[in-house]
CSV table of C-alpha atoms in Angstrom, one decimal:
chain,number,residue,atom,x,y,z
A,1,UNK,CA,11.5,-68.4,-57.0
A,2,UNK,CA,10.4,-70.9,-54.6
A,3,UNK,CA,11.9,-71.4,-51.2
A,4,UNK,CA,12.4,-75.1,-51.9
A,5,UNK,CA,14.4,-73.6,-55.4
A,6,UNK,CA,16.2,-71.1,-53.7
A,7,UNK,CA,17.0,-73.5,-50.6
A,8,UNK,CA,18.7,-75.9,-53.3
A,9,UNK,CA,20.9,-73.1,-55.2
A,10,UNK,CA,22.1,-71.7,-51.6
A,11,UNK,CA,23.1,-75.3,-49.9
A,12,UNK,CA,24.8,-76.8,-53.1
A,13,UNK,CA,28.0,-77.8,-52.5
A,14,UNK,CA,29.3,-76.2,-55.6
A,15,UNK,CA,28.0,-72.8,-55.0
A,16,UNK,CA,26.8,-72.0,-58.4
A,17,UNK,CA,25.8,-67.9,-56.7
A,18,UNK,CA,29.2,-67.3,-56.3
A,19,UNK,CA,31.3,-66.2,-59.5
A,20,UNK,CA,34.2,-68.2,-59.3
A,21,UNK,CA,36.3,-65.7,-61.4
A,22,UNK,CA,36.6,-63.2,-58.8
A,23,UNK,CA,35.2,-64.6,-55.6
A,24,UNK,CA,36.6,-67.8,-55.8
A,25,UNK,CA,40.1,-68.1,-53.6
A,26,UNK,CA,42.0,-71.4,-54.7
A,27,UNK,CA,45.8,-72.7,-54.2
A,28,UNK,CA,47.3,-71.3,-57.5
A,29,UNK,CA,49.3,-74.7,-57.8
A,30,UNK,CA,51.9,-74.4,-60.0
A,31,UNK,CA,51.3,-71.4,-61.8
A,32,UNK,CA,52.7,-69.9,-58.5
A,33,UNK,CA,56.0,-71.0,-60.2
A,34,UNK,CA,56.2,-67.8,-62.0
A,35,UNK,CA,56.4,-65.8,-58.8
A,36,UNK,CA,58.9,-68.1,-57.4
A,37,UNK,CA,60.9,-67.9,-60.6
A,38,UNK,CA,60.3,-63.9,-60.5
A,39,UNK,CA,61.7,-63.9,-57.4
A,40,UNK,CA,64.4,-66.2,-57.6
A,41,UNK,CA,65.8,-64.4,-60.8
A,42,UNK,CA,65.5,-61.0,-59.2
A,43,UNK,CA,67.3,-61.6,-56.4
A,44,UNK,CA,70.2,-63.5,-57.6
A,45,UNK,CA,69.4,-67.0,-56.0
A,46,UNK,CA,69.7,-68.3,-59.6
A,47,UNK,CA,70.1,-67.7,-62.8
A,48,UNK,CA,69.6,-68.8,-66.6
A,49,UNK,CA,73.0,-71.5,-66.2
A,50,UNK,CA,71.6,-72.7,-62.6
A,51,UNK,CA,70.6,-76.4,-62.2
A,52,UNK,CA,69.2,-78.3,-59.8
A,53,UNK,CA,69.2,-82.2,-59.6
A,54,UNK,CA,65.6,-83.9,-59.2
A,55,UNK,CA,65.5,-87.7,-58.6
A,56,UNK,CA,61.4,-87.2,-58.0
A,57,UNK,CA,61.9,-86.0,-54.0
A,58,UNK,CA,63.3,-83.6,-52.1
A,59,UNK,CA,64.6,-84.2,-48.2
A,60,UNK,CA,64.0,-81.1,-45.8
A,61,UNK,CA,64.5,-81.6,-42.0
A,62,UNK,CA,62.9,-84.8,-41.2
A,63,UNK,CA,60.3,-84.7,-44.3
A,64,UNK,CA,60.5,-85.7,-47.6
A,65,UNK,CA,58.6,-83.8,-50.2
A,66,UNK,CA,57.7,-85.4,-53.4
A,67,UNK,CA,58.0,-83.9,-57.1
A,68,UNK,CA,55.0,-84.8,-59.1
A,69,UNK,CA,57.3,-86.6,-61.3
A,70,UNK,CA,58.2,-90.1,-59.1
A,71,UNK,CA,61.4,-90.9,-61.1
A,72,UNK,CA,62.6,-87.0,-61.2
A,73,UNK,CA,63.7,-85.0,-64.0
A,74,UNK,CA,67.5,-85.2,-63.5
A,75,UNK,CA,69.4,-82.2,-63.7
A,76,UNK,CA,67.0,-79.1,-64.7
A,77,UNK,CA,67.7,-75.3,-65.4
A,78,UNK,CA,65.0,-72.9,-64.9
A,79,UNK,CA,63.5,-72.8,-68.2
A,80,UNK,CA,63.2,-76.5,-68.3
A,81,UNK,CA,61.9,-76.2,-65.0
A,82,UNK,CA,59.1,-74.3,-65.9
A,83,UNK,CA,58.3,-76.8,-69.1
A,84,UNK,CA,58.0,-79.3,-66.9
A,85,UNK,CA,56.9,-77.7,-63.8
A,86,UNK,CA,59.3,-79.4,-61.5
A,87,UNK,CA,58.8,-79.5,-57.9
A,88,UNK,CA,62.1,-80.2,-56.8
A,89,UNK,CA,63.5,-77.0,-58.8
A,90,UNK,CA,61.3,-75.0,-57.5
A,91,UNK,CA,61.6,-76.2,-53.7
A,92,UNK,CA,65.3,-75.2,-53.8
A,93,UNK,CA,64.5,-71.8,-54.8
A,94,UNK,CA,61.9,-70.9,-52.4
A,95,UNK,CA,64.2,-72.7,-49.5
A,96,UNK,CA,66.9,-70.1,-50.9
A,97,UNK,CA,64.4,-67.2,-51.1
A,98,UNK,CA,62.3,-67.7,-47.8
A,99,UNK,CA,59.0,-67.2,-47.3
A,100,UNK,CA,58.9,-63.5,-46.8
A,101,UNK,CA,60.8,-62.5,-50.0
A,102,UNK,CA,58.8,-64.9,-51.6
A,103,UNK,CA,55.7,-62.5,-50.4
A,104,UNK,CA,57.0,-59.4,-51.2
A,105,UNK,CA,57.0,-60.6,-54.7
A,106,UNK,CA,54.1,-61.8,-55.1
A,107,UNK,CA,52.3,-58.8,-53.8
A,108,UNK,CA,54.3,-56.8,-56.6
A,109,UNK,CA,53.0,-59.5,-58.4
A,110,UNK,CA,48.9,-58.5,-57.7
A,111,UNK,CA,48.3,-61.2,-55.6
A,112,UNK,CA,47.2,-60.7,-52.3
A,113,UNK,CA,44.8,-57.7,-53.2
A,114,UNK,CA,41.6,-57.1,-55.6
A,115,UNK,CA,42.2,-56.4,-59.1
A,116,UNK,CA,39.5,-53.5,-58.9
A,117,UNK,CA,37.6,-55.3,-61.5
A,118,UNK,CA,34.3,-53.1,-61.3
A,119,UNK,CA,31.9,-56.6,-60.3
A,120,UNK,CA,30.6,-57.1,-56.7
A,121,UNK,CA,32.5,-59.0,-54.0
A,122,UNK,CA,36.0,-59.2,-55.2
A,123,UNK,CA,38.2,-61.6,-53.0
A,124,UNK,CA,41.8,-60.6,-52.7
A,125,UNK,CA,43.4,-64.0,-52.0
A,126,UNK,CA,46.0,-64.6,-49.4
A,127,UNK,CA,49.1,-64.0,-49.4
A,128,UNK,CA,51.0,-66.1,-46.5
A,129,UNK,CA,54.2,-64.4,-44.5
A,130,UNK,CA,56.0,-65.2,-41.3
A,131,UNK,CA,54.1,-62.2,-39.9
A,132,UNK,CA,50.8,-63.2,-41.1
A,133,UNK,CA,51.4,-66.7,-39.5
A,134,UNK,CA,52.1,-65.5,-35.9
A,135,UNK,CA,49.6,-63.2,-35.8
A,136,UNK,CA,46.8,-65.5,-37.3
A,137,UNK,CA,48.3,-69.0,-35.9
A,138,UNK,CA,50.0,-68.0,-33.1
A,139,UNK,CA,52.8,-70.0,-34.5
A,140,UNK,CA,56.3,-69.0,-35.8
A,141,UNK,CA,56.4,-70.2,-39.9
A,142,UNK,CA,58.1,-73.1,-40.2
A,143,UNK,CA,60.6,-73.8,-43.2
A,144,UNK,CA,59.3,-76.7,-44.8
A,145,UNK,CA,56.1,-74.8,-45.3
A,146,UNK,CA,58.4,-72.0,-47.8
A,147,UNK,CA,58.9,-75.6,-49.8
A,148,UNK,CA,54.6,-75.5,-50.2
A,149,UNK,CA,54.2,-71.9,-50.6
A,150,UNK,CA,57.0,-72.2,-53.7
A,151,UNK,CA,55.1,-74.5,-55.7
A,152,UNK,CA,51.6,-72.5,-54.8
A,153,UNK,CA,50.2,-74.5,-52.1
A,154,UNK,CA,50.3,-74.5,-48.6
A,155,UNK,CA,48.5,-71.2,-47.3
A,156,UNK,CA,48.3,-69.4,-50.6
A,157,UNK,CA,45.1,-68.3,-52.0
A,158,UNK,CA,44.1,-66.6,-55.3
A,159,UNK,CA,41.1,-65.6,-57.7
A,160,UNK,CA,41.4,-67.6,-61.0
A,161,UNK,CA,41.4,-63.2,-62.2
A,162,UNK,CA,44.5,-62.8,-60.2
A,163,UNK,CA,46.4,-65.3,-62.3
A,164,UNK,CA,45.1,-64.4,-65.6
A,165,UNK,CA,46.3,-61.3,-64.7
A,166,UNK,CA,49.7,-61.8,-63.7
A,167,UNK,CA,49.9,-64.2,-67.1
A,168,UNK,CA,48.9,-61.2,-68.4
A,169,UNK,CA,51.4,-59.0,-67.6
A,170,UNK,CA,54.4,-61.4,-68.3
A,171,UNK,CA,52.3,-61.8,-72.0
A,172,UNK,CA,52.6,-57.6,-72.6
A,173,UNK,CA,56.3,-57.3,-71.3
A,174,UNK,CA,55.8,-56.5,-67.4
A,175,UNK,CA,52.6,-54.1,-67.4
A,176,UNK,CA,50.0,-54.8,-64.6
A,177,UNK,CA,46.3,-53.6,-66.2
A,178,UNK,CA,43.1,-53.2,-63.7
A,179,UNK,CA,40.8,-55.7,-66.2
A,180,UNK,CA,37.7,-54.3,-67.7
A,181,UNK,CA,34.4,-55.2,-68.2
A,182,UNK,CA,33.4,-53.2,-70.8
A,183,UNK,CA,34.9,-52.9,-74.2
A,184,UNK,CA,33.1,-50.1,-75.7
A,185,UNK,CA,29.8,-49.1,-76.1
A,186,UNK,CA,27.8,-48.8,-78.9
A,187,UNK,CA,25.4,-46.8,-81.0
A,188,UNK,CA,22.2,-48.9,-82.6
A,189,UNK,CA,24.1,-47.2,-85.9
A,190,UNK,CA,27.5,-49.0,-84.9
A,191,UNK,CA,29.4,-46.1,-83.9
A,192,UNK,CA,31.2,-46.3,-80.9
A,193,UNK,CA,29.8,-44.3,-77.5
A,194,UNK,CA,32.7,-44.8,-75.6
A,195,UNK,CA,35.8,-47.0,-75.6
A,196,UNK,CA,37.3,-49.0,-72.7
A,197,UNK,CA,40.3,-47.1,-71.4
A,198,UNK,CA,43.2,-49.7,-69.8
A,199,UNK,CA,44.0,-48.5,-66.3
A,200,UNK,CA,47.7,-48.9,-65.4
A,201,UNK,CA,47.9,-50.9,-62.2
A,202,UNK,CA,52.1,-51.4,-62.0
A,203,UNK,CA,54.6,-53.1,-62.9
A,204,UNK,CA,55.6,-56.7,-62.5
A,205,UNK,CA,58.9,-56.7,-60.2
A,206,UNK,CA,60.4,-58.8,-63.3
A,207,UNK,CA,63.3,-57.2,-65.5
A,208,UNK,CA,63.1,-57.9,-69.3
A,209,UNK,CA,65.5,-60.6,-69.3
A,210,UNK,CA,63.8,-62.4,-66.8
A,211,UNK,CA,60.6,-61.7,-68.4
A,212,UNK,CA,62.1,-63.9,-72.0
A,213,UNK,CA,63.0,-66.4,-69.6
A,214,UNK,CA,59.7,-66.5,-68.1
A,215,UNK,CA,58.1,-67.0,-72.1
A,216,UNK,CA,60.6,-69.0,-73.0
A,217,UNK,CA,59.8,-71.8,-70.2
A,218,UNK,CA,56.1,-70.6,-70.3
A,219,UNK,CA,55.5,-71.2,-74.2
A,220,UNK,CA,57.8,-75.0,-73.8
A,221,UNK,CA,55.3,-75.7,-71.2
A,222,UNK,CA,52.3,-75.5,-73.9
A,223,UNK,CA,54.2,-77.2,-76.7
């Protein structure tokens, strides 16, 4: 390869050396709603019956933060609220949760840590805490930023493997697997050398009822 080639493949802006799968450290956007809705469940902040009013905004302190839908979604439970990936919904929670519990859930969630995906130069994403924001801002966390990290912006970071992951897991009933990348191997005949064996990470910190709810809101979304 050239140095003029090589120069162009290292400098471009969309970084085509990197392997976006499992280097690649993005805000999950909404898809963080499943921790936020693990969480929420778990720890009694709501449940199935709970609603929340959206008219398209939400006021915190002296800020108003917007739902992506201008003219709201009324009055939403938390199925609903994952079909239609409400903002507001999801802001209430995490203001009711706080940022730490918020965390600690998505940590039992995979986030924050590789996968152990055998491929070179796994990221492990960010998760964001009160503690992590003192020591690395030298600021105390601030409550309107819980209202961000809810709905997967703000400081959060993940590999687009993390998620599949965790989508994963609330597919297969709550079991956290380390992914492979081989199948099985194979003979020139056909017959199998050696078969992939599925590593056990955890489990999700998600019971089985919260778990349907989870599907329930997560195959409405799709439909």
């Amino acid at each position: 390869m050239t140095f003029e080639a090589w120069n162009r493949l290292s400098t471009n802006e969309f970084r085509p050396m990197e392997n976006k799968a499992v280097q690649g450290q993005y805000p999950p956007g909404s898809t963080y709603k499943i921790v936020t809705a693990i969480a929420g469940l778990e720890e009694g902040v709501i449940n199935e019956n709970t609603a929340y009013y959206c008219p398209g905004h939400y006021r915190y302190g002296n800020r108003t933060y917007r739902c992506w839908k201008r003219p709201g979604h009324g009055a939403v439970k938390i199925i609903d609220a994952l079909a239609q990936s409400c903002d507001v919904f999801f802001f209430r929670v995490g203001e009711e949760l706080g940022v730490d519990r918020l965390a600690r859930y998505a940590e039992g969630c995979g986030l924050g840590v590789t996968t152990g995906i055998k491929l070179d130069n796994e990221a492990a994403g960010l998760v964001p805490n009160s503690v992590w924001k003192l020591k690395r801002k030298g600021a105390p966390w601030q409550g309107g930023e819980t209202l961000s990290v809810a709905i997967g912006q703000g400081f959060n970071l993940v590999t687009p493997l993390q998620m599949a992951c965790l989508v994963g897991a609330v597919a297969n009933e709550g079991t956290r697997y380390k992914p492979l990348v081989v199948q099985r191997i194979e003979a020139p005949d056909g017959s199998v050398i050696k078969i992939g064996e599925p590593e056990v990470l955890g489990r999700l910190p998600a019971s089985k009822k919260t778990l349907q709810i989870l599907k329930r809101g997560m195959i409405n979304a799709v439909n």
